[in-house]
Structures are given as structure tokens and as C-alpha cells.
XYZ file of C-alpha atoms in Angstrom:
572
model
C 76.744 6.710 20.207
C 77.079 10.475 19.813
C 80.540 10.218 18.268
C 79.320 7.566 15.824
C 76.441 9.779 14.712
C 78.766 12.732 14.196
C 81.135 10.663 12.074
C 78.356 8.999 10.088
C 78.635 9.702 6.356
C 76.220 12.225 4.914
C 73.709 10.630 2.569
C 72.081 12.685 -0.162
C 69.255 11.783 -2.481
C 69.878 11.968 -6.226
C 68.940 15.309 -7.781
C 67.775 16.373 -11.185
C 70.547 17.457 -13.557
C 71.046 21.217 -13.540
C 71.461 21.365 -17.303
C 69.380 19.551 -19.956
C 71.128 16.749 -21.856
C 72.804 17.551 -25.141
C 73.247 14.063 -26.620
C 70.395 13.065 -28.921
C 67.039 14.640 -29.785
C 64.185 15.680 -27.523
C 60.828 13.970 -28.058
C 57.558 14.071 -26.128
C 56.245 10.933 -24.457
C 53.639 10.076 -21.863
C 54.026 7.812 -18.851
C 51.583 5.716 -16.835
C 51.389 8.257 -14.008
C 48.627 10.736 -13.220
C 48.908 13.886 -11.172
C 47.308 14.204 -7.742
C 45.868 17.239 -6.002
C 46.024 16.694 -2.249
C 45.747 19.092 0.701
C 47.581 16.792 3.163
C 44.954 16.832 5.946
C 45.025 15.240 9.381
C 42.901 12.106 9.722
C 42.112 9.831 12.645
C 42.831 6.132 12.896
C 40.520 3.692 14.691
C 40.769 -0.010 15.442
C 37.759 -2.287 15.029
C 37.720 -5.326 17.309
C 35.263 -8.243 17.430
C 35.329 -10.732 20.311
C 33.167 -13.312 22.101
C 33.273 -15.230 25.369
C 34.721 -18.362 23.790
C 37.584 -16.515 22.111
C 39.984 -16.896 25.025
C 39.155 -20.584 25.333
C 39.866 -21.206 21.651
C 43.177 -19.411 21.871
C 44.356 -21.994 24.385
C 44.028 -24.788 21.812
C 46.194 -25.410 18.808
C 44.259 -26.968 15.939
C 46.324 -28.829 13.359
C 45.131 -29.537 9.809
C 41.471 -28.998 10.618
C 40.668 -28.502 6.957
C 41.830 -32.052 6.189
C 39.765 -33.673 8.966
C 36.298 -32.653 7.846
C 34.413 -30.670 5.277
C 32.271 -27.812 6.480
C 29.153 -26.824 4.624
C 28.796 -23.121 3.961
C 26.911 -21.107 6.589
C 26.503 -24.032 9.000
C 27.580 -22.387 12.244
C 25.974 -22.232 15.638
C 24.524 -18.908 16.693
C 26.944 -16.928 18.829
C 27.039 -13.495 20.347
C 29.868 -11.149 19.437
C 30.941 -7.838 20.885
C 32.178 -5.191 18.447
C 34.149 -2.184 19.637
C 35.528 0.852 17.824
C 38.529 2.424 19.529
C 40.514 5.547 18.758
C 44.061 4.646 17.793
C 46.087 7.652 16.630
C 46.222 10.826 14.571
C 47.645 10.542 11.074
C 49.159 13.828 9.972
C 50.203 14.131 6.316
C 52.057 17.437 6.775
C 55.498 15.687 6.964
C 54.808 14.257 3.516
C 53.984 17.720 2.192
C 57.135 19.151 3.743
C 59.236 16.372 2.228
C 57.881 17.049 -1.280
C 58.158 20.839 -1.119
C 61.534 20.976 0.646
C 64.360 21.815 -1.748
C 66.869 20.135 0.558
C 66.330 16.527 -0.469
C 66.275 13.898 2.259
C 65.967 10.140 2.391
C 62.616 8.463 2.857
C 62.144 7.424 6.470
C 59.717 5.016 8.108
C 57.245 7.812 8.941
C 56.913 8.863 5.303
C 56.631 5.263 4.145
C 53.803 4.668 6.624
C 51.970 7.721 5.259
C 52.305 6.339 1.738
C 50.985 3.004 2.962
C 47.895 4.736 4.390
C 47.270 6.526 1.085
C 47.604 3.242 -0.812
C 44.943 1.705 1.435
C 42.565 4.538 0.575
C 43.493 4.270 -3.100
C 42.752 0.543 -3.485
C 40.188 -0.336 -0.817
C 36.945 0.376 -2.689
C 38.041 -1.261 -5.943
C 39.242 -4.393 -4.135
C 35.926 -4.841 -2.289
C 33.668 -4.710 -5.356
C 31.756 -7.660 -6.751
C 33.289 -9.644 -9.605
C 36.758 -8.564 -8.505
C 39.521 -10.981 -7.546
C 42.534 -9.910 -5.523
C 45.973 -11.434 -5.337
C 48.702 -9.686 -3.435
C 48.273 -6.019 -4.281
C 46.775 -6.719 -7.708
C 43.121 -6.161 -8.630
C 41.682 -8.583 -11.210
C 38.242 -8.155 -12.838
C 36.690 -11.561 -13.530
C 36.859 -11.988 -17.342
C 33.945 -13.183 -19.441
C 36.260 -15.288 -21.596
C 39.345 -16.301 -19.634
C 42.502 -17.354 -21.421
C 43.307 -20.987 -20.734
C 46.973 -21.839 -20.295
C 46.776 -25.553 -19.473
C 43.690 -27.632 -18.704
C 41.931 -25.873 -15.829
C 44.580 -23.168 -15.398
C 43.425 -19.755 -16.579
C 45.246 -16.491 -17.230
C 43.610 -13.383 -15.831
C 44.629 -9.788 -16.512
C 44.412 -7.169 -13.804
C 45.766 -3.868 -12.570
C 48.096 -2.521 -9.951
C 48.118 1.068 -8.724
C 50.076 2.871 -6.039
C 50.863 6.356 -4.758
C 54.337 7.552 -5.652
C 56.312 10.649 -4.691
C 57.244 12.855 -7.644
C 59.782 15.651 -7.747
C 57.248 18.289 -6.704
C 53.928 16.489 -6.177
C 52.243 13.170 -5.534
C 51.535 10.843 -8.446
C 49.471 7.695 -8.945
C 51.125 4.913 -10.925
C 48.812 2.426 -12.661
C 49.999 -0.640 -14.537
C 48.711 -3.963 -15.824
C 49.543 -7.333 -14.274
C 48.647 -10.969 -14.840
C 48.032 -13.999 -12.658
C 47.298 -17.706 -13.019
C 44.260 -19.198 -11.302
C 42.302 -22.444 -11.223
C 38.909 -23.570 -9.965
C 38.562 -24.203 -6.253
C 36.892 -27.352 -5.020
C 36.416 -29.238 -1.754
C 37.819 -32.720 -1.543
C 39.189 -34.991 1.153
C 42.751 -35.995 0.336
C 45.662 -37.456 2.196
C 48.097 -34.895 3.566
C 50.949 -36.638 1.754
C 49.039 -36.522 -1.542
C 48.584 -32.765 -1.854
C 49.817 -31.282 -5.113
C 51.550 -27.938 -4.579
C 50.154 -25.005 -6.565
C 53.411 -24.325 -8.356
C 53.745 -23.603 -12.069
C 56.102 -25.817 -13.982
C 58.738 -24.189 -16.149
C 56.893 -24.757 -19.421
C 53.688 -23.291 -17.937
C 55.541 -20.200 -16.773
C 56.964 -19.737 -20.266
C 53.532 -20.123 -21.840
C 52.053 -17.653 -19.351
C 54.683 -15.041 -20.218
C 54.025 -15.440 -23.948
C 50.255 -15.049 -23.538
C 50.564 -12.058 -21.208
C 52.753 -9.953 -23.533
C 51.031 -6.828 -24.843
C 52.255 -3.978 -27.015
C 52.831 -0.497 -25.547
C 49.735 1.099 -27.099
C 47.553 -1.805 -25.985
C 49.031 -1.536 -22.486
C 48.077 2.124 -22.187
C 44.600 1.491 -23.591
C 44.070 -1.224 -20.966
C 45.351 1.011 -18.172
C 43.002 3.807 -19.235
C 40.101 1.353 -19.384
C 40.972 -0.018 -15.941
C 40.993 3.479 -14.436
C 37.562 4.254 -15.903
C 35.816 0.909 -15.313
C 37.539 -0.655 -12.291
C 38.992 2.056 -10.069
C 36.564 4.912 -10.894
C 38.499 7.484 -8.887
C 35.885 10.234 -9.253
C 33.218 8.209 -7.427
C 35.534 6.623 -4.839
C 34.084 7.576 -1.440
C 37.302 6.867 0.422
C 39.371 9.165 -1.784
C 36.763 11.909 -1.588
C 36.720 11.704 2.208
C 40.359 12.853 2.359
C 40.185 15.174 -0.696
C 42.548 12.991 -2.701
C 41.841 14.104 -6.287
C 43.447 12.306 -9.243
C 43.660 14.286 -12.481
C 42.031 11.922 -14.974
C 40.819 14.719 -17.270
C 44.291 15.434 -18.634
C 45.229 11.761 -18.869
C 48.752 10.477 -18.389
C 51.528 12.921 -17.609
C 53.532 14.276 -20.549
C 57.309 14.158 -20.406
C 60.266 15.292 -22.444
C 62.568 12.403 -23.304
C 65.924 12.210 -25.013
C 66.356 9.975 -28.054
C 70.056 9.145 -27.793
C 72.141 9.174 -30.946
C 73.056 5.535 -31.228
C 73.266 2.711 -33.687
C 69.935 1.910 -35.342
C 68.759 -1.692 -35.053
C 66.108 -2.995 -37.436
C 64.132 -5.762 -35.768
C 61.864 -8.446 -37.094
C 58.810 -9.392 -35.027
C 60.384 -7.920 -31.924
C 63.504 -10.072 -32.131
C 67.112 -9.112 -32.702
C 70.517 -10.717 -32.453
C 74.059 -9.484 -31.982
C 75.504 -9.773 -35.472
C 79.097 -8.913 -34.556
C 80.950 -8.779 -31.260
C 82.542 -5.502 -30.266
C 85.889 -7.248 -29.808
C 86.485 -10.769 -31.055
C 88.937 -12.947 -29.125
C 91.398 -15.514 -30.488
C 90.391 -19.165 -30.057
C 93.408 -21.380 -30.766
C 92.556 -24.806 -29.351
C 89.078 -26.056 -28.607
C 87.116 -29.274 -28.374
C 83.554 -30.487 -27.796
C 82.800 -32.988 -25.024
C 79.614 -34.993 -25.579
C 78.028 -36.630 -22.507
C 75.250 -38.413 -24.406
C 75.531 -42.229 -24.242
C 76.790 -43.963 -27.414
C 76.038 -41.172 -29.857
C 77.132 -41.508 -33.447
C 79.952 -39.162 -34.413
C 78.116 -38.111 -37.568
C 75.210 -36.887 -35.422
C 77.261 -34.239 -33.628
C 79.363 -33.057 -36.585
C 76.650 -30.649 -37.879
C 76.408 -29.006 -34.443
C 80.198 -28.609 -34.213
C 80.332 -27.215 -37.724
C 77.577 -24.707 -37.043
C 79.171 -23.617 -33.753
C 82.387 -22.871 -35.635
C 80.479 -20.907 -38.268
C 78.669 -18.823 -35.646
C 81.916 -18.025 -33.835
C 83.481 -16.840 -37.086
C 80.413 -14.815 -38.084
C 80.509 -12.937 -34.779
C 84.140 -11.924 -35.053
C 86.187 -14.642 -33.348
C 89.370 -15.689 -35.115
C 88.838 -19.300 -36.225
C 89.431 -21.430 -39.249
C 87.118 -20.549 -42.086
C 83.819 -22.375 -42.299
C 80.892 -22.625 -44.675
C 77.578 -21.019 -43.749
C 74.820 -23.573 -43.495
C 71.469 -23.009 -41.781
C 70.399 -25.919 -39.598
C 67.693 -26.056 -36.946
C 66.596 -22.605 -35.706
C 66.624 -23.699 -32.082
C 70.159 -25.063 -32.414
C 71.357 -21.791 -33.922
C 69.932 -19.845 -30.998
C 71.644 -22.172 -28.505
C 74.977 -21.931 -30.269
C 74.694 -18.125 -30.421
C 74.413 -18.077 -26.638
C 77.384 -20.436 -26.403
C 79.355 -18.042 -28.597
C 78.596 -15.190 -26.194
C 80.053 -17.161 -23.297
C 83.109 -18.334 -25.222
C 83.995 -14.826 -26.359
C 83.490 -13.417 -22.864
C 85.689 -16.046 -21.208
C 88.441 -15.324 -23.730
C 88.465 -11.649 -22.709
C 86.485 -10.585 -25.770
C 83.812 -7.867 -25.749
C 80.351 -8.975 -26.822
C 78.841 -5.482 -26.821
C 79.246 -2.098 -25.212
C 77.468 1.208 -24.930
C 78.304 3.940 -27.386
C 80.996 6.407 -26.360
C 80.066 9.191 -23.925
C 76.791 7.551 -22.848
C 78.288 6.758 -19.432
C 79.747 10.151 -18.579
C 80.511 10.341 -14.852
C 83.006 13.153 -15.529
C 85.865 10.916 -14.488
C 88.491 8.777 -16.139
C 87.454 5.658 -14.259
C 84.006 4.351 -13.524
C 82.585 1.172 -12.128
C 79.275 -0.586 -11.590
C 78.445 -3.082 -8.933
C 75.304 -5.118 -9.239
C 73.757 -6.684 -6.188
C 72.298 -10.176 -6.171
C 70.823 -10.499 -2.691
C 68.911 -13.696 -3.449
C 72.216 -15.604 -3.481
C 74.148 -13.194 -1.217
C 76.450 -12.296 -4.089
C 77.904 -9.188 -5.680
C 78.940 -8.773 -9.306
C 81.238 -5.942 -10.333
C 82.444 -4.672 -13.695
C 86.154 -4.927 -14.327
C 86.496 -2.425 -17.188
C 85.222 0.951 -18.323
C 82.951 -0.575 -20.977
C 80.851 -2.410 -18.348
C 81.126 -5.725 -20.206
C 83.667 -7.742 -18.188
C 82.367 -8.885 -14.789
C 83.663 -10.719 -11.747
C 81.536 -12.219 -8.992
C 81.955 -12.915 -5.283
C 79.475 -14.719 -3.067
C 79.058 -15.622 0.578
C 76.620 -17.670 2.626
C 74.678 -15.625 5.146
C 75.016 -16.965 8.654
C 71.762 -15.576 10.077
C 68.243 -16.370 8.907
C 66.225 -13.152 8.802
C 62.622 -12.679 7.770
C 62.461 -8.879 7.679
C 64.997 -8.279 4.902
C 67.718 -10.261 3.110
C 70.779 -8.398 4.315
C 74.055 -9.187 2.535
C 76.033 -9.852 5.678
C 79.560 -9.885 4.244
C 78.978 -7.217 1.649
C 82.059 -5.208 2.609
C 84.417 -8.176 2.180
C 83.037 -8.979 -1.271
C 83.238 -5.364 -2.439
C 86.871 -5.068 -1.335
C 87.743 -8.295 -3.180
C 86.120 -6.956 -6.347
C 87.988 -3.670 -6.023
C 91.264 -5.557 -5.670
C 90.412 -7.611 -8.761
C 89.594 -4.403 -10.630
C 92.918 -2.914 -9.573
C 94.787 -5.967 -10.898
C 93.108 -5.775 -14.319
C 93.016 -1.984 -14.720
C 95.981 -0.958 -12.495
C 93.752 1.545 -10.704
C 90.700 1.866 -8.491
C 87.442 3.445 -9.681
C 86.739 6.932 -8.395
C 82.990 6.514 -8.943
C 80.877 3.466 -8.114
C 77.260 2.756 -9.030
C 75.716 0.096 -6.795
C 72.449 -1.604 -7.773
C 70.619 -3.290 -4.878
C 67.703 -5.606 -5.617
C 65.145 -7.315 -3.405
C 64.397 -4.473 -0.973
C 60.841 -3.527 -0.025
C 59.844 0.018 0.835
C 59.589 -0.825 4.523
C 63.169 -2.130 4.495
C 64.967 1.029 3.331
C 66.105 2.044 6.806
C 67.520 -1.421 7.531
C 69.494 -1.573 4.281
C 70.854 1.946 4.788
C 71.976 1.297 8.361
C 73.303 -2.261 7.884
C 74.663 -2.138 4.329
C 75.100 1.344 2.894
C 76.615 3.200 5.844
C 79.101 0.410 6.749
C 80.021 0.156 3.067
C 80.847 3.872 2.936
C 83.123 3.493 5.953
C 84.838 0.475 4.387
C 85.437 2.283 1.092
C 86.838 5.305 2.888
C 89.283 3.191 4.902
C 90.370 1.109 1.897
C 91.066 4.124 -0.296
C 92.737 6.010 2.537
C 95.168 3.107 2.996
C 96.261 3.683 -0.615
C 96.418 7.486 -0.260
C 93.412 7.933 -2.563
C 90.324 10.102 -2.119
C 87.099 8.358 -1.151
C 85.134 7.336 -4.268
C 81.713 8.724 -5.041
C 79.087 6.031 -4.404
C 75.636 6.070 -6.008
C 73.359 3.535 -4.299
C 70.289 2.600 -6.388
C 67.530 0.364 -5.002
C 65.631 -1.600 -7.651
C 61.941 -2.351 -7.020
C 59.679 -4.875 -8.693
C 56.470 -2.831 -8.751
C 55.532 0.744 -9.678
C 56.780 0.219 -13.232
C 57.097 3.343 -15.342
C 55.863 2.609 -18.870
C 56.041 5.027 -21.776
C 53.956 5.714 -24.866
C 54.753 8.028 -27.736
C 53.619 9.636 -30.936
C 54.389 6.949 -33.501
C 55.305 9.371 -36.296
C 57.544 11.259 -33.889
C 59.426 8.251 -32.571
C 59.630 5.932 -35.562
C 61.717 8.381 -37.601
C 64.653 7.667 -35.311
C 64.471 3.928 -35.918
C 63.114 3.502 -39.451
C 65.179 4.115 -42.552
C 63.593 6.805 -44.730
C 63.891 7.460 -48.439
C 62.615 10.409 -50.502
C 59.286 9.660 -52.176
C 60.372 11.468 -55.347
C 63.140 8.941 -55.992
C 61.034 5.816 -55.591
C 58.014 7.169 -57.489
C 60.067 8.698 -60.312
C 61.204 5.261 -61.391
C 57.597 4.084 -61.537
C 56.594 7.094 -63.631
C 59.335 6.527 -66.184
C 58.120 2.994 -66.766
C 55.211 4.390 -68.801
C 57.465 5.750 -71.577
C 56.952 9.092 -73.323
C 53.403 8.362 -74.317
C 52.428 6.398 -71.242
C 49.293 7.016 -69.219
C 51.332 7.994 -66.186
C 52.238 11.422 -67.482
C 54.309 11.136 -70.640
C 57.184 13.604 -70.873
C 55.960 16.071 -68.311
C 56.530 15.852 -64.608
C 52.943 16.835 -63.789
C 51.732 13.315 -64.372
C 54.366 12.006 -62.004
C 53.281 14.424 -59.294
C 49.607 13.491 -59.770
C 50.551 9.836 -59.715
C 52.549 10.464 -56.537
C 49.571 11.991 -54.762
C 47.286 9.238 -56.029
C 49.627 6.513 -54.836
C 49.909 8.153 -51.438
C 46.101 8.289 -51.157
C 45.785 4.665 -52.276
C 48.405 3.632 -49.783
C 46.607 5.396 -46.961
C 43.302 3.806 -47.992
C 44.881 0.356 -48.035
C 46.369 0.961 -44.600
C 42.994 2.123 -43.266
C 41.241 -0.917 -44.694
C 43.791 -3.192 -43.066
C 43.517 -1.298 -39.769
C 47.220 -0.548 -39.940
C 48.761 2.812 -39.102
C 50.163 4.754 -42.080
C 53.890 4.907 -42.480
C 55.244 8.062 -40.878
C 56.176 10.840 -43.266
C 57.983 14.090 -42.672
C 59.559 16.870 -44.727
C 63.294 17.504 -44.695
C 65.111 19.961 -46.994
C 61.995 20.355 -49.111
C 61.601 16.620 -49.686
C 58.838 14.414 -48.332
C 60.351 11.300 -46.800
C 58.581 8.026 -46.109
C 59.633 4.824 -44.380
C 61.442 2.354 -46.588
C 59.112 -0.334 -47.938
C 61.428 -3.124 -46.815
C 60.204 -2.526 -43.254
C 56.745 -3.995 -42.680
C 55.422 -0.894 -40.859
C 55.508 0.636 -37.435
C 53.186 -1.920 -35.799
C 56.145 -3.117 -33.757
C 56.362 0.281 -32.040
C 52.655 0.201 -31.202
């Protein structure tokens, strides 16, 4: 055991970059985190037990399906005597958490630190989750709405909140986000055990729920702020005050510096966009369409075949020429997805990141994406991260604590060999994304997946006389989402096409002729008309409750968003 510990690979946590980024422009944003002031005290844990004389007798019996045998009226129970006891359990010392945050030598989160975070999350959510008119589901807190949104029949959509304590770079933070859930009315009814309908949403209901739960970024932050003030009420929370856990709600959400990367601008319409051209179009020489529908008329499928050919050509594949003809919108969307798959299978490139955005300071790089739900691993086969291969295995053991990918090492080696065949080399840097891991399962994944994987990579590369690759292991979590808001005038300028006001308004002024009311020969009338139009435009925007188009001055010219874009409501 001692020799294994000495030879174990050294794991380091990711650090902040030493130098600020140079690609793009710096903007200021805010995120859905709030700062915490905490003195990391020592508290005492107690267990509360309730028992009676009949408890041991009841434990000797196993009752099956009691709820289906009879209905019990509320509060109809015989009087019984119970014994309540409060027992000291343990000391809970938060000083290790303080040391972890303040220590410049970064370490991995261990089970002790995760337990301390779990205790803080109990304090953070207990009072809000025990209030009247509050529903709870999982770790979400849902205020009962006055007017619930109905999805289908008696199924309602309810909006709630989720908050948790997170570790920042130099302090504790509280993350608050919105969440949604589906609920229905509860009733008592005797039914046959074989006739119970499972409470599972059908696919169309799930889709409808997602559509009705979508909110814009500004609305999201307004709801979060309202939830903090009306639901959580941190300032009056007795539990938080008892441990001196103070959340900074006076200064609002934390402010951050973000980098707006210099990239291709994409103008969207109603939040939708489509890949107009593939990055690299493949050659499609011979192809056919197989129709499995019974006895379908040939003329019925010709429009679909014709439109598929047109979409392939429009996206860059080399095909015979076709005429553009718009058919059913839904069919066009389906065929666009088919075109993505066809181009990918023919070794084409559908899209890729701009140059230098993935700079690992190496000539070769690789990404491996984990799919633990199916015990599979997908790995990129090129430096553009667009061509993927997949390997999967069936786990032999059934485990309830964590879904360990048992044969992870074998699948990774196979992907590396496939990469070597296509690229004639092995990557010297690997980024591994692991999904489906809870916070209490970090230690298990590190000991049973990450550390054996490092040993396997070292041995494989050593057999080829190559240095061990650098592995970055990233665990993806479902909760604690980091959302961002921004100054609309600050951000929209990087997305919206701008034109000088003088150019667009000058044409309008000239329409009046030399003797026109808009200023005649002189330019003064044009300038007055310009200011008047700008005021009218702002008044119209205010009346319509729409934000004004962002304006800014560059090289002495006032620029405004091009009128062909509706406005910046999409960014809000």
C-alpha cells in the first residue's frame, strides 16, 4: 500500500490564468452569485430521536401495500405515548473549509469539505423550505402560485428557486437560480394495484413544459432577485444568523469581467439560427432514398427528395444542381438535420471554432466526452473537435452509489489508437468531460476512474517512447448553474450591425428639396431633424415598453443599430 501511494500520480486543481486573455474585448457582466461573510465557527451537532413501546414490535412486521388496503382519515389515530430524546452527536468545525479557501496551494475537495458544505446548505435552505405556502421537490423551493400555468388538463407548471453554497476562488458564495416542476392535484382513491398510472410525463408534455418554462436572461435575474427578497429573506433567517452566515444582498449579484471573443457575428431571428454553410463540404457521388412506408405513391416522396438535394447543395456539399423551393417548414428542419449527418459521415466538417480559440500551447489537442449513462466514451479525432468516434461497454456490476465506467481505460486506449490512425500521432493534451457525478461521489470517481486512467495513459505512451500527455479532468454538474446578465448597450454592440446616423438621416433630409421644410440648403435643419427623430424614436420605444437601440460614438460619429434588426429584446 505504501509503494502504491508513493507512485500515485499527483493531482492538481485547475488554477486561474496568470495573464489576462488578449483575444476579444473586455466587458462587465454580473452573475447569479452573492458574496458571503462567514467566520467559520465551531458548531455542535445533536440527534433528535422519538420512540415508543410499540416501535420494536412494529419493526418485526413487514407491511405490504398498506395504502391500497384502506383509506385513513386525517388525524384518526389512537393516543400513544412517545419518548423524545436529544443527544449530542459531534462537533462540526468549519476551520478546514477556511483553510482550503485561503490556502494558495490548491487541493482537491475531499469528503470532509463536502460534508461541511452540506451542513451549510441545510442552514441555508431549512427556514425557507418549512414556511407556509411553500412546496418542495428535491432541493427546489416552490412558492404556491396564485395563477398556476396549466400544461395539460390537471397538470400545472410551477416556478421555484434553487440555492446552494459554493466555494469561490477566495471566499464562499451563494448561487441562486430558478427552476420549474410539474405537479397535479392529490386525491385519495381505492384502485387496483395493476391499474395505477405512473406519474411520468409523456414526450409531448415534456416539450410543452420546456417551452412554457423558458425565460429571458433579464427576466431570470429579476425573478431570482424577487425570490431572494420574498422567499429566502436571508436577513431575517434565524438559522443563518445563529452561525453568523451573512449574505451580501446590499450589493446585489457579483460583478465580473468577461471577454467578448472576436468571432463571426450571427444575426438571429426570434432566438433561432441555422448553419447556412458547412465548414467543409464533402463529395456525395451516389445516393438513394429508402422509403419504409407501405404502398406510398412515388409522387408523394419526390418533393422531399428534391428538397433534401437542395439543402445539401445549399450547405456546401457537391451535388447536382437543384432549384430552391420552400416546402413545409418542419420538413426543411428535418432535412437540415439529415444534411448534418450526411456531411459528417462523409468526412465533411459541419462547423468548427475560430482559429486560436482552443490554444493548449501544443500542436495536437484532443477532447474526450464522457457518457456515463450508457457507459460510453466519445473522443474527437481531429484538431477542430468536429469528427468523433465512440466506444461503449456494458458494466458488469450494479452499483447504487455512483455509475462508475468500469472499462474506461480500454475504451480510452481504443480511441487513442483510432486517433493515431487518422492523425498519425497521439494527442499530447487531453480534456476529459465526466458527467453524472454528484458532489459526494468525487472521491470514488477519482480513485476508481481518474487515477487508473492516468496510469494507463502513462504506460501506453511510454510503450511508444512518448511523454505522458497532460490530462484535464472536468466534472460536469447539473445544478449550481452560473447565469450571466449584462448592460444591453455594452453587449449588443458586439452582435448588432451599426450604421452612422448621419448617413441614414441625410438621405431623409435631402428628400425635402432646397425649399423643403426639413432644412432647405443648410445642414442645420438636418441636424435639428436628426435630434427630433432621435427624440421621437425614444418616445415611441418608451411607449411600447421597448428598450432604445444602443448608440455609441466612434471616430466622432454617433452610431445606431441597423433598422433591419427588430431591437435588442432578444438579448434581454
